[in-house]
Coordinates of C-alpha atoms and ligand atoms in Angstrom, one line a residue:
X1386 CA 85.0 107.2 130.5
X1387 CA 85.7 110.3 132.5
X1388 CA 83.4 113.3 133.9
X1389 CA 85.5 116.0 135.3
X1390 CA 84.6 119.6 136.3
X1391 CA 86.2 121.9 134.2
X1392 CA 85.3 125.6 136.1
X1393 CA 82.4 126.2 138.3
X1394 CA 79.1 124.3 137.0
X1395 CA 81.0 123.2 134.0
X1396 CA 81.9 119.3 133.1
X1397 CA 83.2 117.6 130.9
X1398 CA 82.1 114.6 129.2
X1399 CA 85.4 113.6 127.2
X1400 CA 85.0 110.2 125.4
X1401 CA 88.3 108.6 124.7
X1402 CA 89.2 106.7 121.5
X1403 CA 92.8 105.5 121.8
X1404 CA 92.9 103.0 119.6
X1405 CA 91.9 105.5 116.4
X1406 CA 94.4 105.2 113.9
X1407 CA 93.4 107.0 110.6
X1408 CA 90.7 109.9 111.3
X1409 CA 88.6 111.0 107.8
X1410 CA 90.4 108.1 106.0
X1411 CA 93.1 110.4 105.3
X1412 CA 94.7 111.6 108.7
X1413 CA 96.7 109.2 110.8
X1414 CA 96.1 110.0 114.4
X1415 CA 98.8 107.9 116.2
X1416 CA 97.5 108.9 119.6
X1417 CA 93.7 108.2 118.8
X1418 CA 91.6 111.2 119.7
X1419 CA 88.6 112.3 122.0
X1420 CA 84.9 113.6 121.3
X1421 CA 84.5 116.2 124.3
X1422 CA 81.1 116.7 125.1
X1423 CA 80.0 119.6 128.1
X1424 CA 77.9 119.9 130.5
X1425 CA 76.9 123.5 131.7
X1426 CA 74.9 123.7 134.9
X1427 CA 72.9 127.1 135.6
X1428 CA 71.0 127.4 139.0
X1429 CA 67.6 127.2 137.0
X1430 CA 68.5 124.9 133.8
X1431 CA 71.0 122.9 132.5
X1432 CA 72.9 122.4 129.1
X1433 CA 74.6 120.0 126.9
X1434 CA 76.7 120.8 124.2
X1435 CA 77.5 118.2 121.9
X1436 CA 77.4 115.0 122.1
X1437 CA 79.9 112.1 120.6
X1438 CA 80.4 109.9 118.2
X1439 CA 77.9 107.3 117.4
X1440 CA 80.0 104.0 118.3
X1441 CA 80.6 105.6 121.6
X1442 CA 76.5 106.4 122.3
X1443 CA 76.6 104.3 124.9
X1444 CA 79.5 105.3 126.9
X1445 CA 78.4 108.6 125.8
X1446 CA 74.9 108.5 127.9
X1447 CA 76.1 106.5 130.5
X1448 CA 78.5 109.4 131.1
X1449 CA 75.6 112.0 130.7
X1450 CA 73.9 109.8 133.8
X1451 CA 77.0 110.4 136.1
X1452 CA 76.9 114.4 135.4
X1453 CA 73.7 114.0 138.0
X1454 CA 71.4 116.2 135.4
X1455 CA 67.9 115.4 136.1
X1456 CA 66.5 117.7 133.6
X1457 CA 67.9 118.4 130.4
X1458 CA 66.9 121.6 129.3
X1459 CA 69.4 122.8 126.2
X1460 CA 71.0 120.1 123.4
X1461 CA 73.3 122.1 121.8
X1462 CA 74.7 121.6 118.5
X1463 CA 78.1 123.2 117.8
X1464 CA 78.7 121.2 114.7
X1465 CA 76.8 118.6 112.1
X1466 CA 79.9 116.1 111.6
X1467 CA 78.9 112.5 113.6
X1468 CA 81.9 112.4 116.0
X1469 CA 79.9 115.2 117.5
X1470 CA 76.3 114.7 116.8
X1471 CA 76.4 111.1 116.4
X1472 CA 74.5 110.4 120.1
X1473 CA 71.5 112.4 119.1
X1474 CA 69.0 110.7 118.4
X1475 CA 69.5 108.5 121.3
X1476 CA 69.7 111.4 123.7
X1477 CA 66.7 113.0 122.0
X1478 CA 64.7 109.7 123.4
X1479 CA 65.9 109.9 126.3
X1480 CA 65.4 113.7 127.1
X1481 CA 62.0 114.3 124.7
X1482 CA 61.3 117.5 126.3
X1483 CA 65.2 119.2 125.8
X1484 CA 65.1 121.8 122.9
X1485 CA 67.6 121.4 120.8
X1486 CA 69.5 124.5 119.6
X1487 CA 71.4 125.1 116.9
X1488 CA 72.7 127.8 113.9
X1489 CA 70.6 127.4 110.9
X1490 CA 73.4 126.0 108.9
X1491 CA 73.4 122.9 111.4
X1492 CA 69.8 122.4 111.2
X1493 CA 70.3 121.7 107.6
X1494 CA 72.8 119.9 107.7
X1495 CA 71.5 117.6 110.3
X1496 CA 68.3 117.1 108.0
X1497 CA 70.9 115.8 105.7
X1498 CA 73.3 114.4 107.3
X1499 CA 71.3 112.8 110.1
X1500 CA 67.7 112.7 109.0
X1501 CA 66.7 115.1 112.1
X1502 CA 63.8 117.4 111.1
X1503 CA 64.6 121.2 110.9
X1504 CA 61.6 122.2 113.0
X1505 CA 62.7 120.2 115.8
X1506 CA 65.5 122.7 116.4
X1507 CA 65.8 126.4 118.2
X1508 CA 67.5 128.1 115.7
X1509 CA 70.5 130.4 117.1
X1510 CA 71.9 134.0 115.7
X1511 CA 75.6 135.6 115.7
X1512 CA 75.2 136.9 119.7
X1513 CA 72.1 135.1 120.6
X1514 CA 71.7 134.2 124.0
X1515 CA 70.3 131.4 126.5
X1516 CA 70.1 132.1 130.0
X1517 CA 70.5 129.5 132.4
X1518 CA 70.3 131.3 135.8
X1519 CA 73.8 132.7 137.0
X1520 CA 75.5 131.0 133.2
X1521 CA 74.6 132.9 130.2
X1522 CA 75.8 131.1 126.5
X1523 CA 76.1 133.3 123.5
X1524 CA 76.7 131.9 120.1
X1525 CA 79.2 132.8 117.4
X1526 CA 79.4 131.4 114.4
X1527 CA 82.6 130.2 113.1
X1528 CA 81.8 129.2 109.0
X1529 CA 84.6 126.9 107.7
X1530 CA 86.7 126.1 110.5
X1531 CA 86.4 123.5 108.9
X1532 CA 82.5 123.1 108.0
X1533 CA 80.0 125.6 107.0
X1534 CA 78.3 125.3 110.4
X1535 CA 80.9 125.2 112.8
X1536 CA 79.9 127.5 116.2
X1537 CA 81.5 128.7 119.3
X1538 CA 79.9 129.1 122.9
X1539 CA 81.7 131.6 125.2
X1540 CA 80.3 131.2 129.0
X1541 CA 81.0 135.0 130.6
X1542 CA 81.1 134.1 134.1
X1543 CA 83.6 132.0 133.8
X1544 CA 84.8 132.8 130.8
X1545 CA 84.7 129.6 129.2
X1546 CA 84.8 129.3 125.3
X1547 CA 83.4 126.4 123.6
X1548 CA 85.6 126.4 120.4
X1549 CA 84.0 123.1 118.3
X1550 CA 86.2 121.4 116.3
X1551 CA 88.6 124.7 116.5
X1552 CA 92.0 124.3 118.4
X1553 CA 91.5 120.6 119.1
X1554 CA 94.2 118.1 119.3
X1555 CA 93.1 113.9 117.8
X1556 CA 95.6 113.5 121.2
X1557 CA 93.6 110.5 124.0
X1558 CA 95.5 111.1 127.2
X1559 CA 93.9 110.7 131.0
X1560 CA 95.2 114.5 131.2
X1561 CA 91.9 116.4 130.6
X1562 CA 94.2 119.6 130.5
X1563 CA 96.7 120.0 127.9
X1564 CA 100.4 119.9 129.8
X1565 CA 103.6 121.2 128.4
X1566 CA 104.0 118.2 126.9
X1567 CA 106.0 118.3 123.0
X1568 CA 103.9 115.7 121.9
X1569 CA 100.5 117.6 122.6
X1570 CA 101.7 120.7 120.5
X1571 CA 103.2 118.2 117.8
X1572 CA 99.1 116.6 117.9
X1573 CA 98.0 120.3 117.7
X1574 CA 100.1 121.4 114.4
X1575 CA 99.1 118.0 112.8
X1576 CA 95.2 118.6 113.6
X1577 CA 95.8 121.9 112.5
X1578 CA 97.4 121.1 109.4
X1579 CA 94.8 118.4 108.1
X1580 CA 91.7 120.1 109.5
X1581 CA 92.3 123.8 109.2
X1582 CA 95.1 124.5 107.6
X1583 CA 92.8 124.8 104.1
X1584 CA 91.1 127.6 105.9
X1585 CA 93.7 129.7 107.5
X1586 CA 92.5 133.0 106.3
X1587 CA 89.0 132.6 108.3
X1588 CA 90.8 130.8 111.1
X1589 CA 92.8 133.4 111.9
X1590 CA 90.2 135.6 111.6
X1591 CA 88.2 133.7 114.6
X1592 CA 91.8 133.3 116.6
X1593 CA 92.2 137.2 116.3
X1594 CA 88.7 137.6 117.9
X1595 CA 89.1 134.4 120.5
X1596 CA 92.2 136.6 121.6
X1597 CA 90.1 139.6 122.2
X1598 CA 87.7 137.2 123.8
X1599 CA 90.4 136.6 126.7
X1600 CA 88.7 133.3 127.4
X1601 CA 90.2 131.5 130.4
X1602 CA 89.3 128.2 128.9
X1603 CA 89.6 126.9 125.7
X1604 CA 87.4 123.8 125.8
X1605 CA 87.7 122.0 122.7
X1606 CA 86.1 118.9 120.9
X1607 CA 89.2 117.1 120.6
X1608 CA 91.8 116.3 122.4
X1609 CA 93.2 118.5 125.6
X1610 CA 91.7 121.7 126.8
X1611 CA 93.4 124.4 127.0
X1612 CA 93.4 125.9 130.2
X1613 CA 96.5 128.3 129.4
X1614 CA 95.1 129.8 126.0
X1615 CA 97.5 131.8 125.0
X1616 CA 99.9 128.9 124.0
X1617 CA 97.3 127.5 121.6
X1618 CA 96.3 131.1 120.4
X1619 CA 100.0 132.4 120.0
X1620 CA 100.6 128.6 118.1
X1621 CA 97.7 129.5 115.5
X1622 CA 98.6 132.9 115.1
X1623 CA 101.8 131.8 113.7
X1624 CA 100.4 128.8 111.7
X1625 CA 98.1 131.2 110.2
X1626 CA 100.6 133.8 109.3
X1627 CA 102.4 134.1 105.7
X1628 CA 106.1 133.5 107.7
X1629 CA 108.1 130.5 107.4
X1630 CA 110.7 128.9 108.6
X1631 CA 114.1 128.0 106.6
X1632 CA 113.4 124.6 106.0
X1633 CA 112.7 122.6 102.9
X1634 CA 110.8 119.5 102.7
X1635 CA 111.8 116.7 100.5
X1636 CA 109.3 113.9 99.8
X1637 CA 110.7 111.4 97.8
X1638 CA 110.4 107.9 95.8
X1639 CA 112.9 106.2 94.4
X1640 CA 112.5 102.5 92.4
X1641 CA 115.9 102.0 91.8
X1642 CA 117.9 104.4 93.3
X1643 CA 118.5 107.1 91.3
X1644 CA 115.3 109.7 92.8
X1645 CA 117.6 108.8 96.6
X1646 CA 120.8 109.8 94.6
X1647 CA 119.3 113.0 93.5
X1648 CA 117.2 113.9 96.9
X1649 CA 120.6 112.6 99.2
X1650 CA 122.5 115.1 96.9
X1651 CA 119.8 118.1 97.6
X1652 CA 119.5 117.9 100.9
X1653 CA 122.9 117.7 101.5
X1654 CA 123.4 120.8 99.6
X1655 CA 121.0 122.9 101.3
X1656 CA 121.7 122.0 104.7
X1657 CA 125.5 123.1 104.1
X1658 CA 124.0 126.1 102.9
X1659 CA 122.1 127.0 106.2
X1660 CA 119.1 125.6 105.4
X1661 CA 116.9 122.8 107.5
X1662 CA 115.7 119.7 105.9
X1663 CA 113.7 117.4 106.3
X1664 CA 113.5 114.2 103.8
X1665 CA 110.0 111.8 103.3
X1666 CA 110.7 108.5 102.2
X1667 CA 106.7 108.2 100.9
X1668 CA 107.6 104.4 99.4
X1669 CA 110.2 102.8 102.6
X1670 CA 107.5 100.5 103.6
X1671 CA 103.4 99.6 103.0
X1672 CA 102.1 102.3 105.2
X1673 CA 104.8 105.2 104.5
X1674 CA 102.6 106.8 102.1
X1675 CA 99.8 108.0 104.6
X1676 CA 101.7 108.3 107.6
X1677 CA 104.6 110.5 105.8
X1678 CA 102.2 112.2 103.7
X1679 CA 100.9 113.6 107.4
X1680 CA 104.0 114.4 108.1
X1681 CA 104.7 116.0 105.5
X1682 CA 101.6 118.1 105.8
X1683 CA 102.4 118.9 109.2
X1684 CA 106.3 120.2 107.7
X1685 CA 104.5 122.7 105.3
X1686 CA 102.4 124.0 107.9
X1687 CA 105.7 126.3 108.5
X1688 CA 108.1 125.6 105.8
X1689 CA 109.8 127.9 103.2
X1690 CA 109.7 125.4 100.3
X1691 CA 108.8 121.9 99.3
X1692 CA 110.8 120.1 97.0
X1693 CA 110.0 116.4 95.3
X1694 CA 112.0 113.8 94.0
X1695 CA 110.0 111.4 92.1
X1696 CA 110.6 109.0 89.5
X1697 CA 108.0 108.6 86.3
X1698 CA 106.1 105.7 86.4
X1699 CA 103.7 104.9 83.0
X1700 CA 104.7 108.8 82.2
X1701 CA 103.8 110.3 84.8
X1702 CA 105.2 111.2 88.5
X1703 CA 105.1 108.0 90.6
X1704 CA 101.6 107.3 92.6
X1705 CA 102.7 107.9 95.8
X1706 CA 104.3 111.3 95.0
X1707 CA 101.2 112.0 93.4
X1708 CA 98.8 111.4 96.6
X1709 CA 101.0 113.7 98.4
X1710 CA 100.8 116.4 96.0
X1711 CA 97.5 116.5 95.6
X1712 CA 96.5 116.1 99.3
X1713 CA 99.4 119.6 99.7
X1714 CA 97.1 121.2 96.8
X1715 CA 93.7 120.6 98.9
X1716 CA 95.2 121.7 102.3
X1717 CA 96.2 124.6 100.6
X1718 CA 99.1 124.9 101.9
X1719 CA 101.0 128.9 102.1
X1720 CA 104.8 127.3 101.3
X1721 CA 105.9 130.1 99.3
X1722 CA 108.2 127.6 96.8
X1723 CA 107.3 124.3 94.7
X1724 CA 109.7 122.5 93.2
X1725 CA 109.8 118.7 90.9
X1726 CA 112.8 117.2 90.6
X1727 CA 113.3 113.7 89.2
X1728 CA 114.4 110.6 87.3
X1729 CA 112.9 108.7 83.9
X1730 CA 113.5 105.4 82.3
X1731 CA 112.6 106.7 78.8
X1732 CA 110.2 109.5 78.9
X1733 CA 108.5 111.3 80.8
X1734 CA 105.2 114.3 81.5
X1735 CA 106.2 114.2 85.2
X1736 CA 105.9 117.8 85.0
X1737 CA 103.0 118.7 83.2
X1738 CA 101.3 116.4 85.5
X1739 CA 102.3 117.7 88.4
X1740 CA 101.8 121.0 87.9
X1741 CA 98.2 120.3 87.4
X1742 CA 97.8 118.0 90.4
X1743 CA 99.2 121.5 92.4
X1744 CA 97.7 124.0 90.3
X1745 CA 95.3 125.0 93.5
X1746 CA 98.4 126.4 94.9
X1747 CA 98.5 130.1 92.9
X1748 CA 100.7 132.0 95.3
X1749 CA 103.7 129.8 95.1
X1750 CA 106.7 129.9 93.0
X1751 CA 107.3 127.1 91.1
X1752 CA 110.8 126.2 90.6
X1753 CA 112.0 124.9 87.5
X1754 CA 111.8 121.2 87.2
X1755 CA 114.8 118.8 86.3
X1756 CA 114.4 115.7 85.2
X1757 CA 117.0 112.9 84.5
X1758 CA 116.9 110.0 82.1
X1759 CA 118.1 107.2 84.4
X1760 CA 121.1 107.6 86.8
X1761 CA 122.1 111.0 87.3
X1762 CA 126.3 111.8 86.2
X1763 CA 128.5 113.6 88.9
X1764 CA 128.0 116.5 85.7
X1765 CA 124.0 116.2 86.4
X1766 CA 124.3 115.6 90.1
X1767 CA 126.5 119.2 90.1
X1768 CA 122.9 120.8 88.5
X1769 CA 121.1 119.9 92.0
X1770 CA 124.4 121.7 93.7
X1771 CA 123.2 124.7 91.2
X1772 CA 119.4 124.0 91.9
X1773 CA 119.8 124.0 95.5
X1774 CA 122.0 126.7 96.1
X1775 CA 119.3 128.8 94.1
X1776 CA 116.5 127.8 96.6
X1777 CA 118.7 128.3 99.3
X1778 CA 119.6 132.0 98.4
X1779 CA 115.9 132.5 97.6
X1780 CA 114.3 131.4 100.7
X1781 CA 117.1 133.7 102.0
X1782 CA 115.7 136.5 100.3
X1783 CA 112.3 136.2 102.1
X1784 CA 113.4 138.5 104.3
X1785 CA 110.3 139.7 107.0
X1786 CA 108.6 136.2 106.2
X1787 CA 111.2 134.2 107.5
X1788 CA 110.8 133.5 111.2
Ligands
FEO2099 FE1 85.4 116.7 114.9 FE2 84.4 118.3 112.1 O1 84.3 117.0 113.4

C-alpha cells in the first residue's frame, strides 16, 4: 500500500498485486501488476480518478484515507473494466455527495457491467473541463485502446496526463517511476502486445496526439509511470509502425520428434542466412502453452515473419499450435509473413485448418505450406534449406520496413 506525490497536488494511490500470475485468463503477467488510482488536489476541490480492483477495496480506501482528502468532490471514471472501477460502489457510500464523472460510453457500460445507474453520473465531452481551483482536467476520449470507453485526463499546470489503461506496464515494483530497467520495457512490449496490439491503428493515433500533448508525466493504470515520456512514446511509435525487424519466430510441437527435426533444421538455416530467430517450444512442459504463447505474442510485436512447425493430431494442426494461432489472429498481429510447416502420421488438413484459424490476418503473406508424412529424409529436410532461404531473401526484400 503506498501513497506517493507524483507532481504538485498530485498522488498516487498505486495498489500492488505481485502475486498476479495470469491477467484476463489469457496473459501471464510474471511480475503481477498494479491498479494506479490518483488523487488531484485543487485549492477549492479535490478529485479522484479511478479507483481499483474490487479484491483490493479495502486497501484501496484505506489508502484514499491516508491522501488526507476530507471532501471528495470529483469520482472520475477513465475506464468501465473492474481492476479500475471495481471500488465504486464502496467509495460511493462512503463519499454520497462526490459526483461522479464520466464519458457517456462509461456510464453505459457501468449500468452493465456494474449495475450503477446512468443518471448517477456527470457525463463528460471530447475537451470538457472541471476546474478545481489552480488544477484544471480536460477529458479526451480514447475509443478502443483497448475498450470502447477508454479516456485520458491531461492536468495543464503540471502537465500531467492520465493515460487509463494506455502505456501501462502488469509490472508490481516499489519504484513508483519506471527506471531504465530491461525488464520494465520487456513488461511494456508484452502489455502492449496482449492489450493493444489488436488496436494499433487507433493507438498510434492517440500516441501521435499524446506526443503533441508534451505531457511531463505519463501516469498510467498499470504498472510504472512514466516520468521520462518520450521512452514510452518513441517505444509505441515503433510498435505501432508497419517496420520490422529481421527475425522469424518459430513456434513449435513436436510428438515424436520429427516437427523439432524440421524446426532445428529452419532455424538453423535462417540464422546462417542473417536472419534472427527465435524458437517456441509451446508443448516442453504443462504450462508452456500460455507462457510461450505470450511470448510469442510479444516476438510478433516486431517481427518480419512467423513460421510453425506442428504436427497433425486427429487431422488437424496439433492443439497447442492451434491456441497460438488463433490468439496471433485476434491480436492482429502486422508480421508481414505466415508460414505452416509440419509433420503427419497418415493424413492430414493441417493447412486448411490453419489458414482459417488465421484468416483475420489479410495483409500477410502466406507462405506455402509443407507438410511431411512422418520423419522427414535428408532429400525433404534440403526443401526447409529451399523454404528458408526463400523467407530469408524475402524478408530481405522488405526494404524501408525493415528496421
Ligand atoms: Fe486495466 Fe482495461 O483494464
Amino acid at each position: 500500500m503506498a501513497v506517493q506525490a507524483i507532481n504538485d497536488g498530485i498522488f498516487c494511490i498505486d495498489i500492488q498485486h505481485p502475486d498476479r500470475k495470469m491477467f484476463d485468463c489469457i496473459m501471464p503477467t510474471e511480475h503481477g501488476t498494479t491498479y494506479n488510482a490518483y488523487v488531484v488536489k485543487g485549492q477549492t476541490k479535490s478529485a479522484l480518478i479511478d479507483t481499483a480492483d474490487p479484491d483490493f477495496t479495502k486497501e484501496f480506501m484505506d489508502s484514499v484515507d491516508r491522501c488526507e482528502v476530507n471532501v471528495i468532490d470529483y469520482i472520475i471514471i477513465l475506464h468501465t473494466e473492474q481492476d479500475h472501477s471495481g471500488s465504486l460502489p464502496v467509495l460511493m457510500k462512503k463519499f454520497p455527495r462526490a459526483q461522479i464523472v464520466a464519458t457517456e460510453a462509461v456510464a453505459k457500460l457501468m449500468l452493465t457491467h456494474l449495475h450503477i445507474a446512468t443518471d448517477k453520473f456527470m457525463i463528460v465531452n471530447e475537451g470538457d473541463q472541471i476546474e478545481l481551483g489552480g488544477r484544471s482536467l480536460t477529458f479526451f476520449k480514447i475509443p478502443f485502446a483497448h475498450w470502447p470507453d477508454n479516456t485520458m485526463v491531461y492536468e495543464s499546470s503540471t502537465r500531467t496526463l492520465f493515460s487509463s489503461d494506455l502505456f501501462g506496464s502488469h509490472y508490481s515494483s516499489d519504484k513508483l517511476f519506471a527506471t531504465n530497467s530491461h525488464e520494465i520495457k520487456v513488461a511494456a512490449r508484452a502489455y502492449y502486445a496482449e492489450i493493444m496490439m489488436p488496436f494499433a491503428t487507433q493507438v498510434r493515433k492517440y500516441t501521435e496526439k499524446v506526443i503533441e500533448m508534451a505531457p511531463s508525466i505519463i501516469a498510467t493504470a498499470h504498472g510504472p509511470i512514466w516520468n521520462q515520456p518520450s521512452v514510452i512514446l518513441q517505444k509505441y511509435m515503433r510498435w505501432t509502425s508497419d517496420q520490422v525487424e529481421k527475425t522469424v519466430v518459430v513456434p513449435y510441437v513436436s510428438m515424436h520428434g520429427s516437427s523439432a527435426v524440421i524446426a532445428e533444421r529452419l532455424c538453423l538455416r535462417l540464422a546462417s542466412k542473417g536472419v534472427s530467430v527465435l524458437s517456441r517450444n509451446l508443448g516442453k512442459k504443462p504450462d508452456s502453452l500460455v507462457v510461450q504463447s505470450g511470448l510469442v505474442m510479444r516476438d510478433l510485436v516486431t517481427a518480419a515473419a512467423v513460421v510453425y512447425v506442428l504436427p497433425t493430431v486427429l487431422g488437424g494442426p496439433h492443439p497447442a499450435g492451434s491456441y497460438c494461432a488463433m490468439l496471433m489472429n485476434a491480436m492482429r498481429v502486422k508480421t508481414p509473413f505466415i508460414g505452416l510447416l509440419g509433420s503427419y502420421g497418415w493424413g492430414s488438413r493441417a493447412s486448411t485448418i490453419f489458414a482459417e484459424m488465421t484468416s483475420g490476418l489479410k495483409k500477410a503473406e502466406r507462405l506455402s505450406d509443407v507438410q511431411f508424412e512422418g520423419l522427414p529424409t535428408e532429400d525433404q529436410l534440403a526443401e526447409v534449406d529451399k523454404y528458408a532461404d526463400d523467407l530469408a531473401a524475402k524478408i530481405m526484400q522488405l526494404g524501408d520496413r525493415l528496421i
